[in-house]
Tab-separated table of C-alpha atoms and ligand atoms in Angstrom:
chain	number	residue	atom	x	y	z
C	1	UNK	CA	-11.345	1.690	-29.270
C	2	UNK	CA	-9.224	2.655	-26.276
C	3	UNK	CA	-6.254	4.982	-26.459
C	4	UNK	CA	-3.971	6.726	-24.010
C	5	UNK	CA	-3.788	10.480	-24.264
C	6	UNK	CA	-1.392	12.880	-22.637
C	7	UNK	CA	-1.069	16.643	-22.463
C	8	UNK	CA	2.533	17.731	-23.041
C	9	UNK	CA	4.106	18.119	-19.606
C	10	UNK	CA	1.348	16.294	-17.690
C	11	UNK	CA	3.897	13.751	-16.320
C	12	UNK	CA	3.475	9.985	-16.457
C	13	UNK	CA	0.431	10.149	-14.173
C	14	UNK	CA	-1.139	12.420	-16.788
C	15	UNK	CA	-1.515	9.467	-19.168
C	16	UNK	CA	-5.256	8.859	-19.445
C	17	UNK	CA	-6.944	5.865	-21.022
C	18	UNK	CA	-9.952	7.030	-23.040
C	19	UNK	CA	-12.644	5.525	-25.269
C	20	UNK	CA	-12.374	7.075	-28.697
C	21	UNK	CA	-14.865	6.940	-31.552
C	22	UNK	CA	-13.053	6.660	-34.889
C	23	UNK	CA	-14.055	8.659	-37.965
C	24	UNK	CA	-14.758	6.911	-41.280
C	25	UNK	CA	-11.651	6.377	-43.430
C	26	UNK	CA	-10.642	8.917	-46.062
C	27	UNK	CA	-9.743	7.444	-49.476
C	28	UNK	CA	-5.976	7.250	-48.751
C	29	UNK	CA	-6.227	6.284	-45.080
C	30	UNK	CA	-5.469	2.954	-43.451
C	31	UNK	CA	-6.746	1.656	-40.118
C	32	UNK	CA	-4.242	-0.471	-38.213
C	33	UNK	CA	-4.939	-2.697	-35.198
C	34	UNK	CA	-1.900	-1.879	-33.068
C	35	UNK	CA	-0.256	-4.997	-31.642
C	36	UNK	CA	2.862	-3.555	-29.998
C	37	UNK	CA	4.309	-0.163	-29.063
C	38	UNK	CA	7.846	0.575	-27.952
C	39	UNK	CA	8.879	3.431	-25.704
C	40	UNK	CA	11.623	5.944	-26.369
C	41	UNK	CA	13.327	8.505	-24.143
C	42	UNK	CA	11.411	11.067	-26.186
C	43	UNK	CA	8.114	9.741	-24.756
C	44	UNK	CA	9.438	10.612	-21.289
C	45	UNK	CA	10.376	14.081	-22.599
C	46	UNK	CA	6.822	14.599	-23.885
C	47	UNK	CA	5.445	13.550	-20.484
C	48	UNK	CA	7.890	15.879	-18.718
C	49	UNK	CA	7.106	18.812	-21.027
C	50	UNK	CA	10.679	18.828	-22.329
C	51	UNK	CA	9.978	18.022	-25.992
C	52	UNK	CA	9.452	20.841	-28.516
C	53	UNK	CA	5.852	20.244	-29.618
C	54	UNK	CA	3.529	22.890	-31.014
C	55	UNK	CA	0.168	21.537	-29.839
C	56	UNK	CA	-1.677	22.367	-26.645
C	57	UNK	CA	-4.227	19.537	-26.745
C	58	UNK	CA	-3.755	16.013	-25.400
C	59	UNK	CA	-2.291	13.660	-28.042
C	60	UNK	CA	-2.008	9.913	-28.276
C	61	UNK	CA	1.675	9.430	-27.335
C	62	UNK	CA	4.474	7.222	-28.713
C	63	UNK	CA	5.967	7.177	-32.192
C	64	UNK	CA	6.813	3.512	-32.414
C	65	UNK	CA	4.400	0.721	-33.074
C	66	UNK	CA	3.485	-2.186	-35.284
C	67	UNK	CA	0.200	-3.846	-36.100
C	68	UNK	CA	-2.110	-5.438	-38.621
C	69	UNK	CA	-4.029	-3.560	-41.305
C	70	UNK	CA	-7.750	-3.827	-40.538
C	71	UNK	CA	-9.286	-1.652	-43.243
C	72	UNK	CA	-8.192	0.574	-46.113
C	73	UNK	CA	-9.711	3.595	-47.852
C	74	UNK	CA	-11.029	3.338	-51.393
C	75	UNK	CA	-7.829	4.625	-53.086
C	76	UNK	CA	-5.210	2.786	-51.002
C	77	UNK	CA	-2.745	0.655	-52.969
C	78	UNK	CA	0.285	0.456	-50.664
C	79	UNK	CA	-1.134	-2.076	-48.180
C	80	UNK	CA	-4.146	-4.335	-47.790
C	81	UNK	CA	-6.108	-5.822	-44.892
C	82	UNK	CA	-4.072	-8.467	-43.087
C	83	UNK	CA	-0.682	-6.870	-43.860
C	84	UNK	CA	1.778	-6.561	-40.961
C	85	UNK	CA	2.996	-2.968	-40.819
C	86	UNK	CA	4.958	-0.423	-38.812
C	87	UNK	CA	4.563	3.346	-39.007
C	88	UNK	CA	7.305	5.787	-39.866
C	89	UNK	CA	8.289	8.375	-37.181
C	90	UNK	CA	7.842	11.267	-39.662
C	91	UNK	CA	4.742	10.441	-41.759
C	92	UNK	CA	5.804	12.968	-44.461
C	93	UNK	CA	9.532	12.128	-44.743
C	94	UNK	CA	9.374	9.324	-47.243
C	95	UNK	CA	12.919	9.363	-48.632
C	96	UNK	CA	15.948	11.520	-49.403
C	97	UNK	CA	17.234	14.344	-47.254
C	98	UNK	CA	14.902	16.007	-44.715
C	99	UNK	CA	13.400	19.463	-45.195
C	100	UNK	CA	10.909	21.550	-43.204
C	101	UNK	CA	7.902	20.010	-44.905
C	102	UNK	CA	9.084	16.434	-44.397
C	103	UNK	CA	9.671	16.834	-40.649
C	104	UNK	CA	6.708	19.110	-39.935
C	105	UNK	CA	4.960	16.481	-37.861
C	106	UNK	CA	5.943	13.352	-35.974
C	107	UNK	CA	3.833	10.622	-34.443
C	108	UNK	CA	3.251	11.015	-30.725
C	109	UNK	CA	4.620	14.568	-30.756
C	110	UNK	CA	2.533	17.029	-32.744
C	111	UNK	CA	0.146	14.377	-34.051
C	112	UNK	CA	-1.505	11.337	-32.552
C	113	UNK	CA	0.839	8.405	-32.116
C	114	UNK	CA	0.650	4.680	-31.508
C	115	UNK	CA	-0.398	4.068	-27.879
C	116	UNK	CA	-3.898	3.067	-28.929
C	117	UNK	CA	-5.733	-0.105	-29.867
C	118	UNK	CA	-6.114	1.247	-33.370
C	119	UNK	CA	-4.665	4.086	-35.400
C	120	UNK	CA	-5.573	5.707	-38.695
C	121	UNK	CA	-2.756	6.923	-40.938
C	122	UNK	CA	-2.178	7.943	-44.538
C	123	UNK	CA	-0.983	4.905	-46.469
C	124	UNK	CA	2.355	6.648	-47.162
C	125	UNK	CA	3.282	6.495	-43.475
C	126	UNK	CA	3.342	2.693	-43.391
C	127	UNK	CA	5.910	0.035	-44.230
C	128	UNK	CA	5.444	-3.724	-44.335
C	129	UNK	CA	7.441	-5.581	-41.708
C	130	UNK	CA	9.500	-8.657	-42.584
C	131	UNK	CA	8.108	-12.080	-41.598
C	132	UNK	CA	11.227	-12.699	-39.479
C	133	UNK	CA	10.254	-9.974	-37.005
C	134	UNK	CA	7.426	-10.296	-34.484
C	135	UNK	CA	5.171	-7.328	-33.785
C	136	UNK	CA	7.017	-6.765	-30.482
C	137	UNK	CA	10.352	-6.666	-32.307
C	138	UNK	CA	9.188	-4.569	-35.259
C	139	UNK	CA	7.723	-2.000	-32.871
C	140	UNK	CA	11.244	-1.149	-31.668
C	141	UNK	CA	12.521	0.029	-35.050
C	142	UNK	CA	10.843	3.302	-36.158
C	143	UNK	CA	12.686	5.673	-33.797
C	144	UNK	CA	15.611	3.926	-32.067
C	145	UNK	CA	16.407	1.550	-34.941
C	146	UNK	CA	16.160	4.167	-37.689
C	147	UNK	CA	18.192	6.676	-35.666
C	148	UNK	CA	21.036	4.192	-35.220
C	149	UNK	CA	20.770	3.209	-38.907
C	150	UNK	CA	20.916	6.838	-40.013
C	151	UNK	CA	23.937	7.557	-37.792
C	152	UNK	CA	25.931	4.513	-38.904
C	153	UNK	CA	24.983	3.988	-42.540
C	154	UNK	CA	23.685	7.329	-43.851
C	155	UNK	CA	25.514	10.067	-41.973
C	156	UNK	CA	28.999	8.618	-41.637
C	157	UNK	CA	31.336	6.763	-43.936
C	158	UNK	CA	32.458	3.974	-41.614
C	159	UNK	CA	33.818	0.815	-43.210
C	160	UNK	CA	34.162	-2.723	-41.832
C	161	UNK	CA	36.959	-2.736	-39.286
C	162	UNK	CA	36.352	0.881	-38.217
C	163	UNK	CA	35.480	1.570	-34.582
C	164	UNK	CA	32.203	2.989	-33.286
C	165	UNK	CA	31.637	4.280	-29.756
C	166	UNK	CA	28.229	3.806	-28.122
C	167	UNK	CA	27.169	5.553	-24.914
C	168	UNK	CA	25.036	3.662	-22.419
C	169	UNK	CA	22.873	0.637	-23.091
C	170	UNK	CA	19.529	2.255	-23.929
C	171	UNK	CA	17.447	1.748	-27.052
C	172	UNK	CA	19.537	3.657	-29.608
C	173	UNK	CA	22.870	2.345	-28.337
C	174	UNK	CA	21.881	-1.323	-28.289
C	175	UNK	CA	20.340	-1.009	-31.773
C	176	UNK	CA	23.642	0.588	-32.789
C	177	UNK	CA	25.590	-2.271	-31.214
C	178	UNK	CA	23.604	-4.913	-33.067
C	179	UNK	CA	23.806	-3.176	-36.442
C	180	UNK	CA	27.458	-2.206	-36.090
C	181	UNK	CA	28.520	-5.762	-35.275
C	182	UNK	CA	26.456	-7.159	-38.154
C	183	UNK	CA	28.239	-4.651	-40.427
C	184	UNK	CA	31.719	-5.727	-39.317
C	185	UNK	CA	32.515	-2.706	-37.149
C	186	UNK	CA	34.468	-2.777	-33.909
C	187	UNK	CA	32.346	-1.571	-30.979
C	188	UNK	CA	33.306	0.192	-27.765
C	189	UNK	CA	30.342	0.709	-25.421
C	190	UNK	CA	29.988	2.453	-22.065
C	191	UNK	CA	27.503	1.876	-19.255
C	192	UNK	CA	26.939	2.699	-15.601
C	193	UNK	CA	26.501	-1.020	-14.916
C	194	UNK	CA	28.987	-3.888	-15.156
C	195	UNK	CA	26.091	-6.329	-15.548
C	196	UNK	CA	24.834	-4.416	-18.586
C	197	UNK	CA	28.363	-4.323	-20.000
C	198	UNK	CA	28.497	-8.106	-19.638
C	199	UNK	CA	25.270	-8.341	-21.661
C	200	UNK	CA	26.733	-5.998	-24.259
C	201	UNK	CA	29.774	-8.278	-24.564
C	202	UNK	CA	27.426	-11.216	-25.134
C	203	UNK	CA	25.960	-9.245	-28.063
C	204	UNK	CA	29.430	-8.797	-29.539
C	205	UNK	CA	30.782	-5.581	-28.003
C	206	UNK	CA	34.571	-5.654	-28.359
C	207	UNK	CA	35.436	-3.193	-25.589
C	208	UNK	CA	33.408	-2.098	-22.573
C	209	UNK	CA	33.949	0.792	-20.157
C	210	UNK	CA	32.006	1.632	-16.997
C	211	UNK	CA	31.530	5.415	-17.169
C	212	UNK	CA	30.754	5.564	-13.424
C	213	UNK	CA	33.963	3.909	-12.264
C	214	UNK	CA	35.989	5.424	-15.132
C	215	UNK	CA	34.710	9.029	-15.282
C	216	UNK	CA	37.513	10.027	-17.683
C	217	UNK	CA	36.330	7.335	-20.098
C	218	UNK	CA	37.504	9.248	-23.172
C	219	UNK	CA	41.097	8.571	-22.062
C	220	UNK	CA	40.258	4.879	-21.845
C	221	UNK	CA	38.718	4.996	-25.343
C	222	UNK	CA	41.958	6.526	-26.640
C	223	UNK	CA	43.974	3.819	-24.861
C	224	UNK	CA	41.836	1.018	-26.317
C	225	UNK	CA	42.311	2.432	-29.808
C	226	UNK	CA	46.098	2.800	-29.439
C	227	UNK	CA	45.773	6.575	-29.241
C	228	UNK	CA	43.930	6.823	-32.555
C	229	UNK	CA	40.365	7.414	-31.364
C	230	UNK	CA	37.102	6.080	-32.769
C	231	UNK	CA	35.758	6.695	-36.270
C	232	UNK	CA	32.178	7.341	-35.168
C	233	UNK	CA	30.348	8.166	-31.922
C	234	UNK	CA	26.599	7.781	-31.487
C	235	UNK	CA	26.389	10.736	-29.087
C	236	UNK	CA	23.234	10.256	-27.012
C	237	UNK	CA	24.520	11.776	-23.771
C	238	UNK	CA	24.436	15.506	-24.520
C	239	UNK	CA	25.962	18.073	-22.212
C	240	UNK	CA	27.547	15.563	-19.833
C	241	UNK	CA	29.291	13.555	-22.535
C	242	UNK	CA	29.736	15.534	-25.734
C	243	UNK	CA	33.177	16.964	-24.943
C	244	UNK	CA	34.459	13.509	-23.998
C	245	UNK	CA	32.900	12.098	-27.163
C	246	UNK	CA	34.823	14.682	-29.172
C	247	UNK	CA	37.997	13.773	-27.326
C	248	UNK	CA	37.320	10.099	-28.124
C	249	UNK	CA	37.097	10.679	-31.882
C	250	UNK	CA	39.877	10.236	-34.406
C	251	UNK	CA	41.058	12.785	-36.978
C	252	UNK	CA	38.239	13.216	-39.536
C	253	UNK	CA	35.981	11.114	-37.318
C	254	UNK	CA	32.234	11.737	-37.028
C	255	UNK	CA	30.214	12.666	-33.950
C	256	UNK	CA	26.583	11.800	-34.702
C	257	UNK	CA	24.714	14.143	-32.344
C	258	UNK	CA	21.581	12.295	-31.325
C	259	UNK	CA	20.456	13.047	-27.807
C	260	UNK	CA	20.912	14.454	-24.361
C	261	UNK	CA	20.143	11.970	-21.599
C	262	UNK	CA	22.357	14.121	-19.358
C	263	UNK	CA	20.889	17.408	-20.625
C	264	UNK	CA	20.876	19.576	-23.746
C	265	UNK	CA	22.877	22.617	-22.559
C	266	UNK	CA	26.637	23.003	-22.583
C	267	UNK	CA	29.453	24.727	-24.378
C	268	UNK	CA	31.741	23.622	-27.143
C	269	UNK	CA	35.202	24.934	-27.890
C	270	UNK	CA	35.433	25.202	-31.713
C	271	UNK	CA	39.084	24.133	-31.536
C	272	UNK	CA	38.006	20.698	-30.326
C	273	UNK	CA	36.501	20.181	-33.796
C	274	UNK	CA	38.952	22.190	-35.866
C	275	UNK	CA	42.163	20.621	-34.654
C	276	UNK	CA	41.054	17.116	-35.578
C	277	UNK	CA	39.087	18.062	-38.708
C	278	UNK	CA	36.175	16.300	-37.021
C	279	UNK	CA	32.606	16.265	-38.292
C	280	UNK	CA	29.529	16.794	-36.125
C	281	UNK	CA	26.229	15.843	-37.703
C	282	UNK	CA	22.778	16.197	-36.167
C	283	UNK	CA	20.574	13.139	-36.550
C	284	UNK	CA	16.784	13.485	-36.548
C	285	UNK	CA	15.497	9.899	-36.693
C	286	UNK	CA	15.058	9.232	-40.425
C	287	UNK	CA	12.823	8.606	-43.394
C	288	UNK	CA	10.355	5.881	-44.294
C	289	UNK	CA	12.969	4.511	-46.698
C	290	UNK	CA	15.411	4.219	-43.786
C	291	UNK	CA	12.770	2.336	-41.770
C	292	UNK	CA	12.393	-0.127	-44.642
C	293	UNK	CA	16.160	-0.532	-44.860
C	294	UNK	CA	16.506	-0.968	-41.102
C	295	UNK	CA	13.810	-3.642	-40.965
C	296	UNK	CA	15.335	-5.366	-43.999
C	297	UNK	CA	18.785	-5.253	-42.420
C	298	UNK	CA	17.592	-6.915	-39.197
C	299	UNK	CA	15.719	-9.571	-41.149
C	300	UNK	CA	18.571	-10.178	-43.605
C	301	UNK	CA	21.243	-10.362	-40.920
C	302	UNK	CA	19.072	-12.649	-38.792
C	303	UNK	CA	19.264	-10.366	-35.765
C	304	UNK	CA	16.455	-9.621	-33.338
C	305	UNK	CA	16.079	-6.260	-31.606
C	306	UNK	CA	16.762	-6.604	-27.879
C	307	UNK	CA	13.490	-6.334	-25.972
C	308	UNK	CA	14.241	-5.681	-22.305
C	309	UNK	CA	10.758	-6.071	-20.873
C	310	UNK	CA	7.182	-6.284	-22.136
C	311	UNK	CA	4.237	-4.659	-20.321
C	312	UNK	CA	0.517	-5.149	-21.023
C	313	UNK	CA	-1.462	-2.200	-22.439
C	314	UNK	CA	-3.187	-1.677	-19.085
C	315	UNK	CA	0.236	-1.117	-17.467
C	316	UNK	CA	1.539	1.572	-19.824
C	317	UNK	CA	2.385	3.882	-16.910
C	318	UNK	CA	4.516	1.146	-15.332
C	319	UNK	CA	6.297	0.736	-18.676
C	320	UNK	CA	7.072	4.472	-18.726
C	321	UNK	CA	8.349	4.288	-15.148
C	322	UNK	CA	10.571	1.340	-15.989
C	323	UNK	CA	12.127	3.352	-18.842
C	324	UNK	CA	12.489	6.364	-16.569
C	325	UNK	CA	14.312	4.265	-13.954
C	326	UNK	CA	17.114	3.539	-16.428
C	327	UNK	CA	17.099	-0.111	-15.361
C	328	UNK	CA	16.458	-1.276	-18.913
C	329	UNK	CA	18.875	-2.702	-21.490
C	330	UNK	CA	17.610	-2.168	-25.036
C	331	UNK	CA	13.922	-1.554	-25.606
C	332	UNK	CA	10.834	-1.401	-23.392
C	333	UNK	CA	7.726	-2.622	-25.215
C	334	UNK	CA	3.966	-2.553	-24.573
C	335	UNK	CA	1.965	-5.542	-25.807
C	336	UNK	CA	-1.494	-4.557	-27.050
C	337	UNK	CA	-2.580	-8.182	-27.406
C	338	UNK	CA	-2.460	-8.771	-23.643
S	1	NAP	N1	17.926	12.697	-32.592
S	1	NAP	C1	17.132	11.657	-32.733
S	1	NAP	O1	16.592	11.418	-33.809
S	1	NAP	C2	16.908	10.743	-31.569
S	1	NAP	C3	16.299	9.505	-31.752
S	1	NAP	C4	16.208	8.648	-30.676
S	1	NAP	C5	16.684	9.046	-29.421
S	1	NAP	N2	17.220	10.289	-29.294
S	1	NAP	C6	17.778	10.727	-28.014
S	1	NAP	O2	18.847	9.858	-27.694
S	1	NAP	C7	18.917	9.688	-26.289
S	1	NAP	C8	18.819	8.201	-25.969
S	1	NAP	O3	17.532	7.762	-26.313
S	1	NAP	P1	17.083	6.274	-25.989
S	1	NAP	O4	15.648	6.164	-26.380
S	1	NAP	O5	18.063	5.318	-26.498
S	1	NAP	O6	17.178	6.337	-24.396
S	1	NAP	P2	17.058	5.195	-23.311
S	1	NAP	O7	16.680	3.902	-23.923
S	1	NAP	O8	16.231	5.729	-22.205
S	1	NAP	O9	18.565	5.023	-22.810
S	1	NAP	C9	19.135	5.871	-21.889
S	1	NAP	C10	20.457	5.259	-21.421
S	1	NAP	O10	21.450	6.267	-21.477
S	1	NAP	C11	22.464	5.896	-20.602
S	1	NAP	N3	22.947	7.077	-19.899
S	1	NAP	C12	22.315	7.845	-18.989
S	1	NAP	N4	23.134	8.823	-18.569
S	1	NAP	C13	24.301	8.662	-19.237
S	1	NAP	C14	25.535	9.333	-19.226
S	1	NAP	N5	25.752	10.395	-18.443
S	1	NAP	N6	26.513	8.881	-20.043
S	1	NAP	C15	26.302	7.836	-20.861
S	1	NAP	N7	25.150	7.145	-20.904
S	1	NAP	C16	24.172	7.570	-20.094
S	1	NAP	C17	21.955	4.850	-19.642
S	1	NAP	O11	22.622	3.629	-19.952
S	1	NAP	P3	23.254	2.692	-18.791
S	1	NAP	O12	22.079	2.264	-17.962
S	1	NAP	O13	23.899	1.602	-19.550
S	1	NAP	O14	24.227	3.526	-18.031
S	1	NAP	C18	20.464	4.800	-19.994
S	1	NAP	O15	19.911	3.534	-19.857
S	1	NAP	C19	17.799	10.553	-25.719
S	1	NAP	O16	18.319	11.829	-25.371
S	1	NAP	C20	16.823	10.686	-26.854
S	1	NAP	O17	16.057	11.857	-26.756
S	1	NAP	C21	17.333	11.140	-30.332
């Protein structure tokens, strides 16, 4: 089978397509024919050498994928050949709260990931995907979908009618938009592009703000919430946005700290948290149980993850470059069946 491999920091051009001979299955292992892979900002960080991984050998990149079970080891009970499955970002975090052991490895970071025609995983790492979702759609859920799920439904206490602030129109934010609207939340979303904001409105966003033309967007968030502030922020911006996110949040509101598309440095004045009794909570994707809940939520609510553009397997580097350009809205996906 063919698989891409990349050495941490080798840049996008360092992605190499290789022929790989697969080992026989262990008793609890499952071999999956990968049908679709979605890209995350983290895959760019791995290529750039900006992701904290502990391996110095090339790995198969990408955490997110979906496919069909081809073969199972002698002791496998969780899935069977023909099942449609997706893999969980952390193969050892099955449920409950995370601990060191549960997050010790992640697909496409420290261990081989999904950008391959076939992958072999322990049966515990897999979940069945609902019939309502195609492989291309299901492949978007393990990182971006679960992260947004965790931030909205596990790590905050928002209720229908509460307001959530989303930053930019990338994978996590658009997943957050779709789930928040399906859960009856009011959504304020920012973007650098009026066209993207128009698309966000079509998906149900209640308020939109262009953070390029309105650099003090936190003041606008306060204005659009009658001076109250939002109940939850999915903070994906990092050093360039986190202080404004704090200033956008209501008393006892939650800042779900997720990412740093503008960088991971910066300083925080403790008073900005203390004086509003605000909560900051770090989000690290989520468990297999959260992946099951996320997939079930999309299927049950009849919503489809927003796929921006699909690239064939042979054009994986172009897919990475498209993500890197920031031109996308929602998820960038690679189709392994093309
Ligand atoms: N902690 C976790 O578990 C976890 C999980 C997933 C992702 N993340 C992190 O979350 C971040 C987003 O990931 P992603 O995969 O959703 O990325 P993505 O799809 O590449 O989206 C990036 C988007 O961020 C927006 N953006 C860029 N600069 C911005 C700024 N200064 N202010 C506001 N928005 C800005 C842009 O939206 P517009 O084009 O609309 O301006 C851009 O398209 C990354 O830092 C990633 O590492 C963390």
